PDB file of C-alpha atoms in Angstrom:
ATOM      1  CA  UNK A1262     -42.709 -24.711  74.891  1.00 52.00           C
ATOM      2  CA  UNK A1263     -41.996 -28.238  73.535  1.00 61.00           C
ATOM      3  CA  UNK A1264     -43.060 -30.822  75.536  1.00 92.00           C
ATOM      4  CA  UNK A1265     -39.451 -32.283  76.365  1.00 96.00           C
ATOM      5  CA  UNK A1266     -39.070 -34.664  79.058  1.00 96.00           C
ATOM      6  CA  UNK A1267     -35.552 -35.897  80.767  1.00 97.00           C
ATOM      7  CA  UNK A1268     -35.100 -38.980  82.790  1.00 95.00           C
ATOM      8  CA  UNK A1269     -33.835 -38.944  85.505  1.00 96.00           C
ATOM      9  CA  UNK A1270     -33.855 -35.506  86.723  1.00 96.00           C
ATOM     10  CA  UNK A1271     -30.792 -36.540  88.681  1.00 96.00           C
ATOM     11  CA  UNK A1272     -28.586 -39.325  89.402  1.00 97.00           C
ATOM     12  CA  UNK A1273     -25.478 -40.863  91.376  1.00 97.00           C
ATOM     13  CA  UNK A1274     -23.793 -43.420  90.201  1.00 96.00           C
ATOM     14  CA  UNK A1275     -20.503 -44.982  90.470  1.00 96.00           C
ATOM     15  CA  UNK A1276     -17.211 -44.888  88.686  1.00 97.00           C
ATOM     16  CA  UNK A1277     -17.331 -47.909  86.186  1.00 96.00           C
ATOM     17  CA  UNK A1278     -21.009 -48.452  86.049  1.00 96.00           C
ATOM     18  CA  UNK A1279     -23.237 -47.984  82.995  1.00 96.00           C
ATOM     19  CA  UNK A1280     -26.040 -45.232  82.478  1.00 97.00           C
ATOM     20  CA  UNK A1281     -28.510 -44.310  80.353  1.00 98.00           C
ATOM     21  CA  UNK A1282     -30.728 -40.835  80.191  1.00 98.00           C
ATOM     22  CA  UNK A1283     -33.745 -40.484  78.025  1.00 98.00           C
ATOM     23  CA  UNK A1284     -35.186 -37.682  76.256  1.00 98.00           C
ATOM     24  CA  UNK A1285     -39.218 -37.467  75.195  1.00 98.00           C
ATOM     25  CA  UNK A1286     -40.589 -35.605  73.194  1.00 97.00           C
ATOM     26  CA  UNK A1287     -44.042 -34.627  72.353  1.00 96.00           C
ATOM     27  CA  UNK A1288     -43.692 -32.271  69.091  1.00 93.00           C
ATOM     28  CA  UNK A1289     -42.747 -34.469  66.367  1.00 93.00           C
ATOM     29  CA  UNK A1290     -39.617 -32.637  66.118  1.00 94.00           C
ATOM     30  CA  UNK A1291     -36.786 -34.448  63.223  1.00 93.00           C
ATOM     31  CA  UNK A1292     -33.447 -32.815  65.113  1.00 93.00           C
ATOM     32  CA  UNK A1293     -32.731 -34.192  68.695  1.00 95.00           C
ATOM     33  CA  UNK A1294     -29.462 -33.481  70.587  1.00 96.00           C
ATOM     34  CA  UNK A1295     -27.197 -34.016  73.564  1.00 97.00           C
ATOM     35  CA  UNK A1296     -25.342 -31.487  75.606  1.00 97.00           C
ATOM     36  CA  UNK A1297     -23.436 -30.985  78.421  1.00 97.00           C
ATOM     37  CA  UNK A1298     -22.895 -28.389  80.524  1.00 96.00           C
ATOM     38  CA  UNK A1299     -19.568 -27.374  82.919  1.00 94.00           C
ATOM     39  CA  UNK A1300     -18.452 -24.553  84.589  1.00 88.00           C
ATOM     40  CA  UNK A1301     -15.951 -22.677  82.223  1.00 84.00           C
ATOM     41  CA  UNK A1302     -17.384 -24.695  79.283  1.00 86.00           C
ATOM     42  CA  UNK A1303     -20.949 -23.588  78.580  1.00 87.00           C
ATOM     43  CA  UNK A1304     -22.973 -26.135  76.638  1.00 94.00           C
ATOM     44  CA  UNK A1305     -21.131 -28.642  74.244  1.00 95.00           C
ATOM     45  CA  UNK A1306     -22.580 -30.605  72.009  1.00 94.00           C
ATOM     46  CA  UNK A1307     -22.338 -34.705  72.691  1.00 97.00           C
ATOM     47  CA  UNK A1308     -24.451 -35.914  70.056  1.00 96.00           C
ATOM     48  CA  UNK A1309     -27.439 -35.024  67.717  1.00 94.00           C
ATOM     49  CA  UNK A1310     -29.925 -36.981  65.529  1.00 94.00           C
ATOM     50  CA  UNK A1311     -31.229 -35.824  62.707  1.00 92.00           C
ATOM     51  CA  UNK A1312     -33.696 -38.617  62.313  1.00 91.00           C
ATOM     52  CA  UNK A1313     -35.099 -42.166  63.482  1.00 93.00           C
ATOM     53  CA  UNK A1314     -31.664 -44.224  63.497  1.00 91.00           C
ATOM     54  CA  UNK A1315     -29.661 -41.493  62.168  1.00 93.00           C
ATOM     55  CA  UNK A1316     -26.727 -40.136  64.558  1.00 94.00           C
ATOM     56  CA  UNK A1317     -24.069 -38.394  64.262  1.00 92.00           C
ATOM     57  CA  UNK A1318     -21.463 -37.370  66.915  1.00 93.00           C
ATOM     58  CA  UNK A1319     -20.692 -33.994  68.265  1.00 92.00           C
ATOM     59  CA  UNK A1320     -17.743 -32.127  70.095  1.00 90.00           C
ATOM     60  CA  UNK A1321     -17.297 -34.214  73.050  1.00 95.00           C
ATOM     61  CA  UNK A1322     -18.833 -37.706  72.318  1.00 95.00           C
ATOM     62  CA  UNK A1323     -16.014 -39.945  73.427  1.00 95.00           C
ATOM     63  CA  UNK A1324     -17.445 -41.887  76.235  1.00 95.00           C
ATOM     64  CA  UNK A1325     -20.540 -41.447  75.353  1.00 97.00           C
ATOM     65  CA  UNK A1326     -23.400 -43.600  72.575  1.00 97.00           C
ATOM     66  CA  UNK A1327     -26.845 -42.428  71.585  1.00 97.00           C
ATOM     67  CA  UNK A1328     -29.622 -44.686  70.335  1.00 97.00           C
ATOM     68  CA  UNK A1329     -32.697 -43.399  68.564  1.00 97.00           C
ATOM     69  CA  UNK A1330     -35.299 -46.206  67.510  1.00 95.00           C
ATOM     70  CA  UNK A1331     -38.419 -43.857  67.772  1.00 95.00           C
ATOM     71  CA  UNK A1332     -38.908 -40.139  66.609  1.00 95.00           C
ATOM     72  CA  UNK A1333     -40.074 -39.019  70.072  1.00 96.00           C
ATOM     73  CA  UNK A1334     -36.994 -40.975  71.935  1.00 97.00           C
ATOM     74  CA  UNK A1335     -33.089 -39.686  72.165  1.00 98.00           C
ATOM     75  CA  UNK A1336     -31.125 -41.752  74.438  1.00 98.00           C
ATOM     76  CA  UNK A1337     -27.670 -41.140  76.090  1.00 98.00           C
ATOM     77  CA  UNK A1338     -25.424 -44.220  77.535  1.00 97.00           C
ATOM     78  CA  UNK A1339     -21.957 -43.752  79.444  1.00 97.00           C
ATOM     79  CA  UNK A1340     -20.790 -47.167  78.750  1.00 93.00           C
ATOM     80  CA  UNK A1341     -18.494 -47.118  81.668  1.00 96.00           C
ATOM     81  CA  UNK A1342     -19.158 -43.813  83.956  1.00 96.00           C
ATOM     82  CA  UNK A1343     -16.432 -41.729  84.519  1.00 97.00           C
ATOM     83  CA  UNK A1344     -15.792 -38.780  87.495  1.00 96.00           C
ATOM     84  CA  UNK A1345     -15.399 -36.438  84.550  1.00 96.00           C
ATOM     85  CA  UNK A1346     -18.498 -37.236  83.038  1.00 97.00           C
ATOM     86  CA  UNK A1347     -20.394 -35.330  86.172  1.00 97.00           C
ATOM     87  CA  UNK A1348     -22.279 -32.693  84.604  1.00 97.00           C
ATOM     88  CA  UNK A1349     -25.427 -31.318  84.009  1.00 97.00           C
ATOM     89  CA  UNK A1350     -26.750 -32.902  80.638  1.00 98.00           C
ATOM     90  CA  UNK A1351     -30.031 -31.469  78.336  1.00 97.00           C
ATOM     91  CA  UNK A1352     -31.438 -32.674  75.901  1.00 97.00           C
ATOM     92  CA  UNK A1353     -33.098 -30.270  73.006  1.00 96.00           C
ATOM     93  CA  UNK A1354     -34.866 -30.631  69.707  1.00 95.00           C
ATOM     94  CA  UNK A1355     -35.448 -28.914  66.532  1.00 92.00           C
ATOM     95  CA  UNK A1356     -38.238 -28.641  63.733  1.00 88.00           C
ATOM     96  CA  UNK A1357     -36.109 -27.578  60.926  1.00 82.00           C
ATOM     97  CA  UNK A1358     -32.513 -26.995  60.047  1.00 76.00           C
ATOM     98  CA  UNK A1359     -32.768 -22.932  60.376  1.00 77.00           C
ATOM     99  CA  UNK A1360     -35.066 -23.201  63.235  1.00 85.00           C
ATOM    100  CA  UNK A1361     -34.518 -22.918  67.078  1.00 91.00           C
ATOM    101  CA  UNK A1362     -33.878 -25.527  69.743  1.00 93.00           C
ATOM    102  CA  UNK A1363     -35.998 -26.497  72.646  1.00 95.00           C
ATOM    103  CA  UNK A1364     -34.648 -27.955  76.127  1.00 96.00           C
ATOM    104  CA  UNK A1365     -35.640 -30.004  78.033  1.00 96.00           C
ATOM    105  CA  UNK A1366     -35.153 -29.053  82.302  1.00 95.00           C
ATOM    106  CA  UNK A1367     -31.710 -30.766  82.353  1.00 96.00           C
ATOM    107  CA  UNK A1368     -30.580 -34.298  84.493  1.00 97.00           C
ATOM    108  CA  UNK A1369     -28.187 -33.816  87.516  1.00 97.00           C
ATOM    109  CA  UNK A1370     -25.414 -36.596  86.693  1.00 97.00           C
ATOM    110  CA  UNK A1371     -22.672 -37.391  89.926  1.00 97.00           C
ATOM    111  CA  UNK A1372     -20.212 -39.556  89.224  1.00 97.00           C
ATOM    112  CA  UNK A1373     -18.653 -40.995  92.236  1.00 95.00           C
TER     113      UNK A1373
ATOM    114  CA  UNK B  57     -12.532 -24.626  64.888  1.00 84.00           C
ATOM    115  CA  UNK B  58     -15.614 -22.991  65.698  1.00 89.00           C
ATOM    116  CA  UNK B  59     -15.286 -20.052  68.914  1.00 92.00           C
ATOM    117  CA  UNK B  60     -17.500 -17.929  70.753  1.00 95.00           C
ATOM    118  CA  UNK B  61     -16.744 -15.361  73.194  1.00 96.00           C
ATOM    119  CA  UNK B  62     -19.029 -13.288  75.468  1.00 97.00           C
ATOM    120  CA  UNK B  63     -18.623 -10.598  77.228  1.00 97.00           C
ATOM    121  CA  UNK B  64     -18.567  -9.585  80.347  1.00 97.00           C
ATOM    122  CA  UNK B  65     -18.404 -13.357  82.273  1.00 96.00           C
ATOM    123  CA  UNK B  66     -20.521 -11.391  84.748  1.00 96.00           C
ATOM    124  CA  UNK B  67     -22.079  -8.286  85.846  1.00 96.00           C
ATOM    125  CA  UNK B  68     -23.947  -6.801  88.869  1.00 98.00           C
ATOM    126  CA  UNK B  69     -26.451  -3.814  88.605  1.00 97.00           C
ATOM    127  CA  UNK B  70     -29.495  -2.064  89.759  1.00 97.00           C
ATOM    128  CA  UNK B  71     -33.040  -2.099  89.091  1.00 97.00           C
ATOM    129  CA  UNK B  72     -33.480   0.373  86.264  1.00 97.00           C
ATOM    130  CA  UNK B  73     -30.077   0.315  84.873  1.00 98.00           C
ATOM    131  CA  UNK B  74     -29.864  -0.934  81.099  1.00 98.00           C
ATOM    132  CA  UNK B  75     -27.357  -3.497  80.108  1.00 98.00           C
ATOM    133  CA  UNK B  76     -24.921  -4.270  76.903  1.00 98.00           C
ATOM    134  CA  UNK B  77     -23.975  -7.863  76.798  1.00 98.00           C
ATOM    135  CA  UNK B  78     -21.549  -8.590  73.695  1.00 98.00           C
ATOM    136  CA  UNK B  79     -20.683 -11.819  71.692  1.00 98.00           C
ATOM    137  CA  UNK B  80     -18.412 -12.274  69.207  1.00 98.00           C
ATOM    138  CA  UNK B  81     -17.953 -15.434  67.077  1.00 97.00           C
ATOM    139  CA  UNK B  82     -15.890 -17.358  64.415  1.00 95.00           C
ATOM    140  CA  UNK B  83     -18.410 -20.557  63.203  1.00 92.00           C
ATOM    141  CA  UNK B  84     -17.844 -21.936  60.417  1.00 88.00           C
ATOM    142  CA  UNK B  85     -20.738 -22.157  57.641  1.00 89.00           C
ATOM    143  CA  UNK B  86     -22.472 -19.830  59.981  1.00 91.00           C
ATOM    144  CA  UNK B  87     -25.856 -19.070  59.315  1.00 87.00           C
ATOM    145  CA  UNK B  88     -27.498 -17.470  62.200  1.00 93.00           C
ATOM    146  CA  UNK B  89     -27.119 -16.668  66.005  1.00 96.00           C
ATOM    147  CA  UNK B  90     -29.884 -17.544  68.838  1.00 96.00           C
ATOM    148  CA  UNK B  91     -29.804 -16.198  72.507  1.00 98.00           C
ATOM    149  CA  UNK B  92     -31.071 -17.956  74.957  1.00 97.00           C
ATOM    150  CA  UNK B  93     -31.595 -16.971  78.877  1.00 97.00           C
ATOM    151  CA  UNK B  94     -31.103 -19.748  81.214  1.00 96.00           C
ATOM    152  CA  UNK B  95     -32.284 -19.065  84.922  1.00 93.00           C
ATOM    153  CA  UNK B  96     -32.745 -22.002  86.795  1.00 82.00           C
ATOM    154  CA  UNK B  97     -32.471 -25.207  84.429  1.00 85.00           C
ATOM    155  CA  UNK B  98     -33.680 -24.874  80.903  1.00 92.00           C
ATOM    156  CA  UNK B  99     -32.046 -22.277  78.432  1.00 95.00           C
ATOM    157  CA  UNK B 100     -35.624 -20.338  76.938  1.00 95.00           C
ATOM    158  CA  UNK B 101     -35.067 -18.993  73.668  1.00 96.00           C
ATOM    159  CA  UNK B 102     -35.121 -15.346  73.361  1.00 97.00           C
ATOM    160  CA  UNK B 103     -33.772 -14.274  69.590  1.00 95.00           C
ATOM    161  CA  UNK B 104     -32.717 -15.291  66.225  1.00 95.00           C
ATOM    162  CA  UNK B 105     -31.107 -13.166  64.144  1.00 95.00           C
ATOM    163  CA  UNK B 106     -30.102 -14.026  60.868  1.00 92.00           C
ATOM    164  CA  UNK B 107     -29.658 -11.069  58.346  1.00 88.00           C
ATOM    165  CA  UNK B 108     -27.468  -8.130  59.547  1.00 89.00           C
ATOM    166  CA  UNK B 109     -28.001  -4.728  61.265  1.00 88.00           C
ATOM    167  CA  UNK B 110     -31.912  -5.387  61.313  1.00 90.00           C
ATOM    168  CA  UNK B 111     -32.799  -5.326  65.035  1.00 93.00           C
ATOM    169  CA  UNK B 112     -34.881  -7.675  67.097  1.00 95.00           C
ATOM    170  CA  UNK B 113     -36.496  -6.171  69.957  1.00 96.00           C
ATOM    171  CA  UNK B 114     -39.312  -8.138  72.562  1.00 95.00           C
ATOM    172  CA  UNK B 115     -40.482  -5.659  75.302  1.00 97.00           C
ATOM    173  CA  UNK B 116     -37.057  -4.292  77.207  1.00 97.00           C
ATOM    174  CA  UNK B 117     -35.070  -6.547  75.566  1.00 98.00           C
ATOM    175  CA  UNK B 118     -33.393  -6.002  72.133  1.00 98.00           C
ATOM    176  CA  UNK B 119     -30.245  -7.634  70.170  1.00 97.00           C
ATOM    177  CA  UNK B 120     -28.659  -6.777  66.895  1.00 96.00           C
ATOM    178  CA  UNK B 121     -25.750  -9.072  64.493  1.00 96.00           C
ATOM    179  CA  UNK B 122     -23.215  -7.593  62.562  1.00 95.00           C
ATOM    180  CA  UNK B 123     -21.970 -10.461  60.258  1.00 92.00           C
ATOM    181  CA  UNK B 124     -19.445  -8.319  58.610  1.00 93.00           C
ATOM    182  CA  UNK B 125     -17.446  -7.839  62.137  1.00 94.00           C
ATOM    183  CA  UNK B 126     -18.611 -11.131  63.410  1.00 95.00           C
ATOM    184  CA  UNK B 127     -20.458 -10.092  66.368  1.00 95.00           C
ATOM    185  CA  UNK B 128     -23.563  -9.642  68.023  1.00 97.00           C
ATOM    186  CA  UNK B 129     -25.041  -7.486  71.147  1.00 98.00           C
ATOM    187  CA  UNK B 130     -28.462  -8.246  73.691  1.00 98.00           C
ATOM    188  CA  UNK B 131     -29.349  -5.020  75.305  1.00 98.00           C
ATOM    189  CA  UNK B 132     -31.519  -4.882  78.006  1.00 98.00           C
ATOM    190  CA  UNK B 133     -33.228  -1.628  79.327  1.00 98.00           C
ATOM    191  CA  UNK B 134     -34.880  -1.224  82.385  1.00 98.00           C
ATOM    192  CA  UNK B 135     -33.709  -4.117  84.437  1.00 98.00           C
ATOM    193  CA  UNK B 136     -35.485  -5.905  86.488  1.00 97.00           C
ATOM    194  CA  UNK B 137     -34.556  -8.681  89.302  1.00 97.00           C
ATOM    195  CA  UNK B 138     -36.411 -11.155  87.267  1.00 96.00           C
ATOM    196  CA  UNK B 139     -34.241 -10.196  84.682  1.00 97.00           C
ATOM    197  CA  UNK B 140     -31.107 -12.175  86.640  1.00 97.00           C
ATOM    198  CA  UNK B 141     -29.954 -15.035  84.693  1.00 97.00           C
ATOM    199  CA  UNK B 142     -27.850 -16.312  82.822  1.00 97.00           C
ATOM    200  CA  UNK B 143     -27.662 -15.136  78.819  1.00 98.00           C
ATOM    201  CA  UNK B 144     -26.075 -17.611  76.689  1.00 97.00           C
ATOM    202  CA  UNK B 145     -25.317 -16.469  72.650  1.00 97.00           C
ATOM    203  CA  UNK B 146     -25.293 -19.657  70.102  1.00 96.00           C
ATOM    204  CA  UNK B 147     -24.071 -19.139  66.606  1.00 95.00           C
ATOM    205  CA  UNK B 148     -25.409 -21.860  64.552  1.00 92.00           C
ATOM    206  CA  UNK B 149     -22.887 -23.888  62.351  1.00 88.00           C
ATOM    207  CA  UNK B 150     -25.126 -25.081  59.145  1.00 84.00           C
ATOM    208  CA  UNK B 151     -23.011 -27.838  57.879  1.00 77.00           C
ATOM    209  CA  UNK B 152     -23.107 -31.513  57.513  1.00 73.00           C
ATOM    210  CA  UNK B 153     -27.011 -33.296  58.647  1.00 72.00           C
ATOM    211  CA  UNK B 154     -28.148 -30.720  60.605  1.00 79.00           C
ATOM    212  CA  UNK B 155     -27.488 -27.265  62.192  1.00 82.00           C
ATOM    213  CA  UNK B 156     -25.397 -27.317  65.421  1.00 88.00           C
ATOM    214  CA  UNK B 157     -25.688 -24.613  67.852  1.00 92.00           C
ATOM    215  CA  UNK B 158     -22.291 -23.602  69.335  1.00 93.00           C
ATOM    216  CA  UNK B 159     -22.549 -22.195  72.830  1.00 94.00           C
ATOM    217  CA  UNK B 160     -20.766 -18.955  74.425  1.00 93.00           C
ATOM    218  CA  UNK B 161     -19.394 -19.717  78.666  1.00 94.00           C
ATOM    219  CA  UNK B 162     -22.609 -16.965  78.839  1.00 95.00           C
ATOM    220  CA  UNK B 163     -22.757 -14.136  80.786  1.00 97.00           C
ATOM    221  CA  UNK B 164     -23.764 -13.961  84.180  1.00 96.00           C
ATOM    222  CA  UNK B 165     -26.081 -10.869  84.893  1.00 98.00           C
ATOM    223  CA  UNK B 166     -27.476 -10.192  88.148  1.00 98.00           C
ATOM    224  CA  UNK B 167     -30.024  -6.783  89.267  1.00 98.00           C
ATOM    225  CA  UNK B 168     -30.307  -6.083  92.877  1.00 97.00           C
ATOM    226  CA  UNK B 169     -33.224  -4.099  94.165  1.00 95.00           C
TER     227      UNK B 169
END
């Protein structure tokens, strides 16, 4: 498996205050992305990278910003935290377009 | 916009018993469809399937695509309790920077002893 790694592995925070989670990776990999998942929802995409300062947004980005100054680094900031925003987020890269994703084991976000 | 549906949400059965789990999508600039199985935290990849009616089989398990009907079906024979997870179908939309993979609710399979 890739060598993903998600920080925190879980967090409570309050409504209003800022957060960040951070994705490493080990593999090198050019595609890096952010997702959520909800009961009811399954996993939806918040934002991907498909390269060192290149971003793009996904399905459900409003709320959120990414940041991506290294190849190995993907990070996700709630500017303002919201109730809504609790969720179990995962991170996961990609080698190629056609190719398939690896996860990383997920952070437990509680908005409060 | 892009839509996935899999079915059944959830499903109980015994050890032994072998297992149909269904997906059907609409994805735009589609160009292939993963499953994954997610147990406790990470989803772990388990197919890709890209060209249709050629099937993909690893030990009990087994899927297929049919990308004239727009669906796609993980069989699993055999069951096992460790086989109790969570299987999650992902067509992958090809447009724009990158691929994007667009996740089914999943289905919820669990084998008693």
């Amino acid at each position: 498996d890739a060598g993903i790694t998600q920080s925190p592995r879980h967090k409570v925070t309050e409504t209003g205050t800022p957060v960040t989670l951070r994705c490493h990776q080990t593999e090198n990999h050019r595609y890096m992305y952010w997702y959520r998942q909800d009961p009811g929802h399954g996993l939806r995409l918040i934002h991907y990278s498909y390269g060192v300062k290149d971003t793009d947004k996904g399905e459900v980005s409003d709320g959120y910003s990414v940041s991506r100054s290294k190849t190995e680094d993907f990070l996700l900031t709630l500017e303002s935290a919201t109730s809504s925003q609790t969720s179990v987020y995962f991170c996961a890269t990609g080698q190629g377009r056609n190719e398939k994703l690896f996860f990383g084991s997920g952070t437990q976000l509680s908005v409060l | 916009e892009d839509k996935v549906v899999q079915s059944p949400l959830s499903l109980v059965v015994h050890e032994g018993d072998t297992v149909t789990l269904n997906c059907s999508y609409e994805v735009t600039n589609f160009r292939s469809l993963l499953w994954y199985k997610q147990e406790k935290k990470a989803p772990t990849f388990l197919f890709m399937l890209t060209s249709s009616g050629i099937e993909k089989k690893s030990g009990r398990l087994s899927s297929i695509l049919d990308k004239k009907e727009l669906f796609s079906i993980l069989n699993i024979t055999a069951t096992q309790t460790g086989d109790s997870a969570i299987y999650l179908c992902a067509p992958m939309n090809y447009g724009g920077a990158t691929n994007k993979l667009i996740f089914g609710t999943g289905t919820l399979l669990a084998v008693q002893p």
